[in-house]
Structures are given as C-alpha cells and as structure tokens.
XYZ file of C-alpha atoms in Angstrom:
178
model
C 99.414 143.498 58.917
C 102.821 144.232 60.213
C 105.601 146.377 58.835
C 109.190 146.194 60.065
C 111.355 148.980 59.228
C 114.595 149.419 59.908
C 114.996 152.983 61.339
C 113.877 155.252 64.173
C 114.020 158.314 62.527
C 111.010 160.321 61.988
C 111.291 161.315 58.344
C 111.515 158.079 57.356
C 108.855 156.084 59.531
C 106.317 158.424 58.139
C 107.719 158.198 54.460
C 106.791 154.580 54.877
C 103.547 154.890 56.573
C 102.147 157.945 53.987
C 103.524 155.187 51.166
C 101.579 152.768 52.745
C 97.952 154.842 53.211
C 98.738 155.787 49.687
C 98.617 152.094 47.812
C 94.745 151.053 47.260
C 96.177 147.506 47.926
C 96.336 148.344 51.927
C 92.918 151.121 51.952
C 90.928 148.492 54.250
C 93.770 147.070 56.240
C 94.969 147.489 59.661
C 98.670 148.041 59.177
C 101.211 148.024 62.637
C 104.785 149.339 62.154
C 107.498 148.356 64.206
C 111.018 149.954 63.935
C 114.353 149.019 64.819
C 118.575 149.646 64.070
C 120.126 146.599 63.123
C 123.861 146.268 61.962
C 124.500 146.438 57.740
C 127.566 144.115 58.418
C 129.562 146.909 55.881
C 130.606 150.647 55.982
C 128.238 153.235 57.407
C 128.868 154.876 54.158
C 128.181 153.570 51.173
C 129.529 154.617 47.830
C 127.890 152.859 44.780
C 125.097 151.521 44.280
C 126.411 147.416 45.015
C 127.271 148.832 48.369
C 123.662 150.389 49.170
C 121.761 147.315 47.777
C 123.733 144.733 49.797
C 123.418 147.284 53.091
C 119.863 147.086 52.438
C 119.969 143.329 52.421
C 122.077 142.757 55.518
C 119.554 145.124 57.273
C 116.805 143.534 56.279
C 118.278 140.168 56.962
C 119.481 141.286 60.871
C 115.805 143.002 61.045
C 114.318 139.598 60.277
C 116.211 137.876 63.637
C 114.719 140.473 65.735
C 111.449 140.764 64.310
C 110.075 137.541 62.755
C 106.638 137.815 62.087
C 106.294 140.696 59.995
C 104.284 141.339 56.533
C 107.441 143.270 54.592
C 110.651 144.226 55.822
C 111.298 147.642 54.668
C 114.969 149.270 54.342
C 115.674 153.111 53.539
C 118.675 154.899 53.095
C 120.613 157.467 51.066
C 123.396 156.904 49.068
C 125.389 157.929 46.345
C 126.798 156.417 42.801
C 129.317 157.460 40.044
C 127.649 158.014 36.681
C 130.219 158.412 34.001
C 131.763 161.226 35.302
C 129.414 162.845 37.659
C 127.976 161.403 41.561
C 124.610 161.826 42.938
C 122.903 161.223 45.903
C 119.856 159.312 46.255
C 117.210 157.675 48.305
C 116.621 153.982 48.281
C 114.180 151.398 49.527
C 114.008 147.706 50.440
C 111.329 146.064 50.810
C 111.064 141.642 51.270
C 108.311 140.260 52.351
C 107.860 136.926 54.214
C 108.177 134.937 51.365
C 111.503 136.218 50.812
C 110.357 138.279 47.436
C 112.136 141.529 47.431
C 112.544 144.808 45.149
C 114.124 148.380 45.390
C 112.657 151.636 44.799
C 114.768 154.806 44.211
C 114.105 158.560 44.656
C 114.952 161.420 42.294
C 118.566 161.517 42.073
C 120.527 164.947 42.726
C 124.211 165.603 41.298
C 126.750 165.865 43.945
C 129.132 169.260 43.675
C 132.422 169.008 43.247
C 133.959 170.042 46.493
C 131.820 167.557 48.375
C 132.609 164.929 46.341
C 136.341 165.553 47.060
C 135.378 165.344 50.759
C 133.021 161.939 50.140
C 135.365 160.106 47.992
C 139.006 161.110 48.529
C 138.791 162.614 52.452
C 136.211 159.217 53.154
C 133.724 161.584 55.303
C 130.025 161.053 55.955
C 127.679 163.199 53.850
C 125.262 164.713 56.608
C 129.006 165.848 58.718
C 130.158 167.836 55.392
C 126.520 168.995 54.983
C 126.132 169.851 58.678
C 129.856 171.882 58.845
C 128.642 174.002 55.152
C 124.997 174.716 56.542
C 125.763 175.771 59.677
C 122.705 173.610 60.782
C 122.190 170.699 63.457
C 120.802 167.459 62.809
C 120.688 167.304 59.207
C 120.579 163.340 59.351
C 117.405 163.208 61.679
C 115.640 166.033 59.992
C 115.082 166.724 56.037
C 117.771 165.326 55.039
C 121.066 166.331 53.164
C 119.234 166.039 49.167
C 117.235 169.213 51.166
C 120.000 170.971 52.123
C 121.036 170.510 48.182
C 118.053 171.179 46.587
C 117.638 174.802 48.606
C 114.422 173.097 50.900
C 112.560 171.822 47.544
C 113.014 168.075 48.165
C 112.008 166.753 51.937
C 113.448 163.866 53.154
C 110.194 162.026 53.471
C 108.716 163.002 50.359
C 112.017 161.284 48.765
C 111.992 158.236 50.812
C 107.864 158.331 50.167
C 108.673 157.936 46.434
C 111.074 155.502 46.305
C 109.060 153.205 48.654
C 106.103 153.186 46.591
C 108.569 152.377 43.672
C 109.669 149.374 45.785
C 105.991 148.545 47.001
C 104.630 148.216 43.491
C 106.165 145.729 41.691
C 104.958 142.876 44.750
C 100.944 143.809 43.231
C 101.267 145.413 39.958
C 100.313 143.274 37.200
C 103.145 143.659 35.160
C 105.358 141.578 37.817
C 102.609 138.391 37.759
C-alpha cells in the first residue's frame, strides 16, 4: 500500500504513519509513504475553515499529478476559524483515496488570544512568525508546532495531526459510513 502525503516535515509524516500502525484495518499490511510540497493554488494562510478545506483539496489534487498511484492522498495543516466571537487554531486532515472518496478529520481546537488575533486578522501575518517573535524560539513551524507553544508544551504537533488523521481515516471503514 502506498500513502502520499503532502509534507516533508517531520511532525507530520510520523503523525500519519503512528495513525496508520494505529487502525486494525492496516495491522498486516505493508504500507510505503511518499511525501511531497505541492502548490494550494490560494493563500499560504488560511483563515476559515472554507479556506483550509479547499487548500486541502488543491493539495491533494496537485499531489495526485505528481504521484499517481497511491492508496490515499493525505493533506495536514493548521488553521484557524471565527466562532461567534472567538478564533481558534486547529489541525486538519485530508485524506482521498483512489476512488476519489474523501473526508476530513480535525484536532482539538485551541482559542486564539486576543493580541494574536489582531496580528492574524487585521496585520495579515503568518501564525508560526508571531509565535516565533513572542517565544523567542526557532523553527516553530518544523518542530511542535504553534497549538504547543499555546498550550504551554501539553499538545505536540504530531499527537494533534495523529488525531485528526485517524478522524479522517475512519469514516472510509467504519460501518456507520457503508
């Protein structure tokens, strides 16, 4: 079986492949992952959750071109959404398979405070830069993550991304989705 993901970075290749070892549909399969960046075709930064979920399918869809002969096509990717009044920042997952079926999985969402909000929204600057210039610490994007740089170290990056892809895995075998 092959998996295509779109991504190089660490915390999220092995969010995929610990999601993977962890569904009893794939226990006695040989599983291959092959990642890539491919062009969304829309802002770097999305900010509601329309924008995330048609990044994820542009992604998917240029991931496809390059790689055509995989099992799923897998997607992952913060992002953030108003909610009456209040924004929070989330993970999200892709997945489509070769049959073109596709669902999303989401992590455990996390309010956004207000002052980076302000920066988000009004000043239009990415999440990990604000995060990186308050923290005082390098590489946020390629390492935990900016939801662990809010949740004082509680919530990894790949434990998030781990969640929300098994939320996106499960509906293509559960029973409830036959």
């Amino acid at each position: 079986m092959l998996i295509a993901i779109w991504s190089l970075r660490k915390p999220k290749l092995e969010a995929v492949e610990q999601a993977f070892q962890n569904c009893p549909y794939f226990w006695w399969t040989i599983i291959k992952y092959e990642s890539r960046k491919t062009s969304s075709d829309v802002s770097d930064m999305p900010l509601n959750i329309e924008e995330i979920m048609l990044w994820a399918k542009n992604r998917v869809k240029n991931l496809q071109k390059e790689i055509n002969n995989a099992d799923f096509y897998i997607w992952l990717e913060w992002g953030t959404s108003k909610i009456w009044d209040k924004y929070f920042l989330f993970g999200t997952t892709y997945i489509e398979d070769n049959n073109w079926k596709w669902h999303y999985g989401f992590s455990p969402m996390m309010e956004i405070p207000d002052h980076i909000q302000h920066e988000l929204y009004t000043n239009k600057r990415d999440l990990w830069i604000v995060i990186e210039e308050m923290s005082d610490r390098n590489n946020v994007k390629s390492n935990n993550g900016t939801l662990w740089e809010l949740s004082d170290d509680m919530i990894k990056r790949a434990e998030s991304f781990q969640i929300s892809t098994q939320a996106a895995l499960a509906p293509f075998f559960n029973k409830y989705w036959k």
